[in-house]
Amino acid sequence: MRITTRLMLAAGATAAALIVSAVPAQATGTYTPPVLLSVGHVDAVEVEFEDGELELGVHDDTVEPGVHRDHDDVIFVVKRQAKTTVPGDPAFGFLGAPGAPVWILPEIENPDLLWAGIATEEIADGVFQDDTVNLRVQKVIGSGQVALYTENAVGLPNVLADSGDGLPDTIALAAGNHLHLNWAFDRAGVYQVTVKATGTLADTGATVSSEPAHLRFVVLP
């Protein structure tokens, strides 16, 4: 598999090697390289309900106009500028020891990084009980641990999912909404985060679930 000269020059050989390792082997047919998303707004998980089925995809607003993509066609790149250290406040102990390195895609937009949200804007009110669908973070495979969290007005974290204390974790999502959150990785490397959406239909009480989606991240050292 080839990585383009442009990518090699921009990210370096180490970054290119990480990206190569994040791409599944191609069985047969013409190879189509994944789309690398590293800066700008993206719904890393967009939950939709169409024809009686829950579906998960990516809404990519890094291009104009925005486009929908399959998770299998995308790699989310966590750039070096995302690297910081764990705060000394014990409330952030889920990220690691105080002062330890951590890479964070923040919930507040940083123009140098990917601004990754979760969207249910395509789901109308009244479709699901309590106007809620649940996003289940099922599994993390990769170089380290992943934590998803928000911060309140005084900067204290609300942990939504944390592979460090065991999965699965479930995030309740309001229909017709858009959630921004922090995506934290405790090591550089390659990650695969598996998620699945479930909801209970308001009119029948039946439970519907999406197929699992596999989010691939490359965290640059």
Coordinates of C-alpha atoms in Angstrom, one line a residue:
M1 CA 0.0 0.0 0.0
R2 CA 1.4 3.4 -0.9
I3 CA 1.2 6.6 1.2
T4 CA 1.4 9.7 -0.9
T5 CA 4.4 12.0 -1.0
R6 CA 2.3 14.9 0.3
L7 CA 1.2 12.9 3.3
M8 CA 4.8 11.8 4.0
L9 CA 6.1 15.3 3.9
A10 CA 3.2 16.8 6.0
A11 CA 3.1 14.2 8.8
G12 CA 6.5 12.4 8.6
A13 CA 7.3 8.8 8.2
T14 CA 6.1 7.8 11.7
A15 CA 2.7 9.3 11.1
A16 CA 2.5 7.7 7.7
A17 CA 3.3 4.3 9.3
L18 CA 0.6 4.8 11.9
I19 CA -1.9 5.6 9.2
V20 CA -0.9 2.6 7.2
S21 CA -1.4 0.4 10.2
A22 CA -4.9 1.8 10.7
V23 CA -6.1 0.7 7.3
P24 CA -7.5 -2.8 7.0
A25 CA -6.0 -5.1 4.5
Q26 CA -7.8 -5.1 1.1
A27 CA -9.0 -8.5 0.0
T28 CA -9.5 -8.0 -3.7
G29 CA -10.4 -5.3 -6.2
T30 CA -9.3 -1.7 -6.7
Y31 CA -7.9 0.0 -3.5
T32 CA -9.6 3.2 -2.5
P33 CA -7.6 5.1 0.1
P34 CA -9.4 6.2 3.3
V35 CA -10.3 9.9 3.8
L36 CA -8.1 11.4 6.5
L37 CA -9.9 13.9 8.7
S38 CA -7.6 16.0 10.9
V39 CA -9.0 19.5 11.1
G40 CA -12.5 21.1 11.0
H41 CA -15.9 20.1 12.1
V42 CA -17.2 16.5 11.7
D43 CA -19.9 14.4 13.2
A44 CA -17.8 11.4 14.1
V45 CA -21.1 9.6 14.8
E46 CA -24.3 10.7 13.1
V47 CA -27.3 8.7 14.1
E48 CA -30.2 8.5 11.6
F49 CA -33.5 6.6 11.5
E50 CA -34.6 5.7 8.0
D51 CA -37.0 3.1 6.7
G52 CA -37.5 1.6 10.2
E53 CA -33.7 1.2 10.8
L54 CA -31.2 3.0 12.9
E55 CA -28.0 3.8 10.9
L56 CA -24.6 5.2 11.9
G57 CA -22.4 7.3 9.6
V58 CA -20.0 10.2 9.5
H59 CA -21.1 13.7 8.5
D60 CA -18.0 15.5 7.2
D61 CA -18.2 19.3 7.3
T62 CA -14.5 19.7 6.6
V63 CA -15.5 20.0 3.0
E64 CA -18.1 22.4 1.3
P65 CA -20.8 21.3 1.0
G66 CA -20.7 18.7 3.7
V67 CA -20.9 15.0 2.8
H68 CA -22.0 11.8 4.4
R69 CA -19.4 9.0 4.7
D70 CA -19.2 5.4 5.9
H71 CA -17.0 4.8 8.9
D72 CA -15.1 2.2 6.9
D73 CA -14.0 5.0 4.6
V74 CA -12.6 7.4 7.2
I75 CA -9.6 7.7 9.5
F76 CA -9.8 10.4 12.2
V77 CA -6.4 11.9 12.8
V78 CA -5.5 13.3 16.2
K79 CA -2.7 15.8 15.4
R80 CA 0.3 16.5 17.6
Q81 CA -1.2 19.8 18.6
A82 CA -3.8 17.7 20.6
K83 CA -1.1 16.6 23.1
T84 CA -1.3 18.0 26.6
T85 CA -1.0 16.8 30.1
V86 CA -3.5 15.5 32.7
P87 CA -4.6 18.2 35.1
G88 CA -3.7 18.0 38.8
D89 CA -7.4 18.1 39.8
P90 CA -8.4 14.6 41.1
A91 CA -11.6 14.8 39.1
F92 CA -9.5 14.2 36.0
G93 CA -7.9 11.1 37.4
F94 CA -9.7 9.0 34.8
L95 CA -7.3 10.4 32.2
G96 CA -4.2 9.2 34.0
A97 CA -1.7 10.4 36.6
P98 CA -1.4 14.2 37.0
G99 CA 1.1 15.5 34.5
A100 CA 1.0 12.4 32.3
P101 CA 0.6 13.0 28.5
V102 CA -2.8 12.9 27.0
W103 CA -4.1 13.7 23.5
I104 CA -7.5 15.5 23.5
L105 CA -9.8 16.5 20.7
P106 CA -11.7 19.2 22.6
E107 CA -15.4 19.9 22.8
I108 CA -14.7 23.6 22.3
E109 CA -13.5 24.3 18.7
N110 CA -9.8 24.6 18.1
P111 CA -9.1 25.6 14.5
D112 CA -5.9 23.5 14.5
L113 CA -7.7 20.2 15.4
L114 CA -10.6 18.0 14.5
W115 CA -13.8 19.2 16.2
A116 CA -15.7 15.9 16.5
G117 CA -19.3 15.7 17.6
I118 CA -22.1 13.2 17.9
A119 CA -25.4 14.1 16.1
T120 CA -29.0 13.0 16.2
E121 CA -30.3 16.0 14.2
E122 CA -31.9 13.7 11.6
I123 CA -34.1 12.0 14.2
A124 CA -37.5 13.7 14.6
D125 CA -39.3 14.2 17.9
G126 CA -41.8 11.6 18.9
V127 CA -40.1 8.7 17.1
F128 CA -38.4 7.2 20.2
Q129 CA -39.6 6.9 23.7
D130 CA -38.5 9.9 25.8
D131 CA -37.1 11.3 22.5
T132 CA -33.9 9.4 23.3
V133 CA -31.6 7.0 21.6
N134 CA -28.6 5.3 23.3
L135 CA -25.1 5.1 21.9
R136 CA -23.3 2.1 23.3
V137 CA -19.5 2.3 23.3
Q138 CA -18.9 -1.4 23.1
K139 CA -15.2 -1.9 22.7
V140 CA -11.8 -0.1 22.2
I141 CA -8.9 -1.9 20.5
G142 CA -5.6 -0.1 20.2
S143 CA -2.6 1.5 21.8
G144 CA -4.2 2.7 25.0
Q145 CA -7.3 3.9 26.7
V146 CA -10.0 6.2 25.4
A147 CA -12.3 8.5 27.4
L148 CA -15.2 10.6 26.2
Y149 CA -16.4 13.4 28.5
T150 CA -17.8 16.9 28.7
E151 CA -17.0 19.7 31.1
N152 CA -19.5 21.8 32.9
A153 CA -19.5 25.6 33.3
V154 CA -16.8 25.5 36.0
G155 CA -14.6 23.0 34.1
L156 CA -15.5 19.8 36.0
P157 CA -15.7 16.6 33.9
N158 CA -18.7 14.5 33.2
V159 CA -17.4 11.1 32.0
L160 CA -19.6 9.6 29.3
A161 CA -17.5 6.6 28.4
D162 CA -14.1 5.3 29.7
S163 CA -12.4 2.2 28.4
G164 CA -10.0 2.5 31.3
D165 CA -12.6 1.3 33.8
G166 CA -14.3 -1.2 31.5
L167 CA -16.8 -1.2 28.7
P168 CA -19.5 -1.1 27.5
D169 CA -20.7 2.3 28.5
T170 CA -23.9 3.9 27.3
I171 CA -24.4 7.6 26.3
A172 CA -28.0 8.8 26.2
L173 CA -28.6 11.1 23.3
A174 CA -31.6 13.5 22.9
A175 CA -33.3 13.3 19.5
G176 CA -32.8 16.3 17.2
N177 CA -29.6 17.3 19.0
H178 CA -25.9 17.9 18.5
L179 CA -23.4 17.0 21.2
H180 CA -19.8 18.1 21.3
L181 CA -17.5 16.3 23.7
N182 CA -13.8 15.7 24.5
W183 CA -12.2 12.6 23.0
A184 CA -9.1 11.7 25.1
F185 CA -6.4 9.2 24.3
D186 CA -3.7 8.3 26.7
R187 CA -1.1 7.1 24.2
A188 CA -0.1 7.8 20.6
G189 CA -0.9 5.1 18.2
V190 CA -3.9 3.5 16.5
Y191 CA -7.3 2.9 17.9
Q192 CA -10.6 1.3 16.9
V193 CA -13.7 2.4 18.8
T194 CA -16.8 0.3 18.3
V195 CA -20.2 1.9 18.9
K196 CA -23.8 0.8 18.4
A197 CA -27.1 2.8 18.6
T198 CA -30.3 1.5 20.2
G199 CA -33.7 3.0 20.7
T200 CA -37.3 2.1 21.7
L201 CA -40.0 3.1 19.3
A202 CA -42.7 5.3 20.8
D203 CA -45.6 3.9 18.8
T204 CA -44.9 0.2 19.2
G205 CA -42.5 -0.3 22.1
A206 CA -40.2 -2.3 19.8
T207 CA -36.4 -2.0 20.2
V208 CA -34.4 -1.2 17.2
S209 CA -30.6 -1.2 16.9
S210 CA -28.0 -0.2 14.4
E211 CA -25.2 -2.3 13.0
P212 CA -21.9 -1.7 14.9
A213 CA -19.7 1.1 13.6
H214 CA -16.0 1.0 13.9
L215 CA -14.3 4.4 14.3
R216 CA -10.6 4.4 13.5
F217 CA -8.3 7.0 15.1
V218 CA -4.6 7.7 14.5
V219 CA -3.0 9.6 17.4
L220 CA 0.2 11.2 16.3
P221 CA 3.2 11.3 18.8

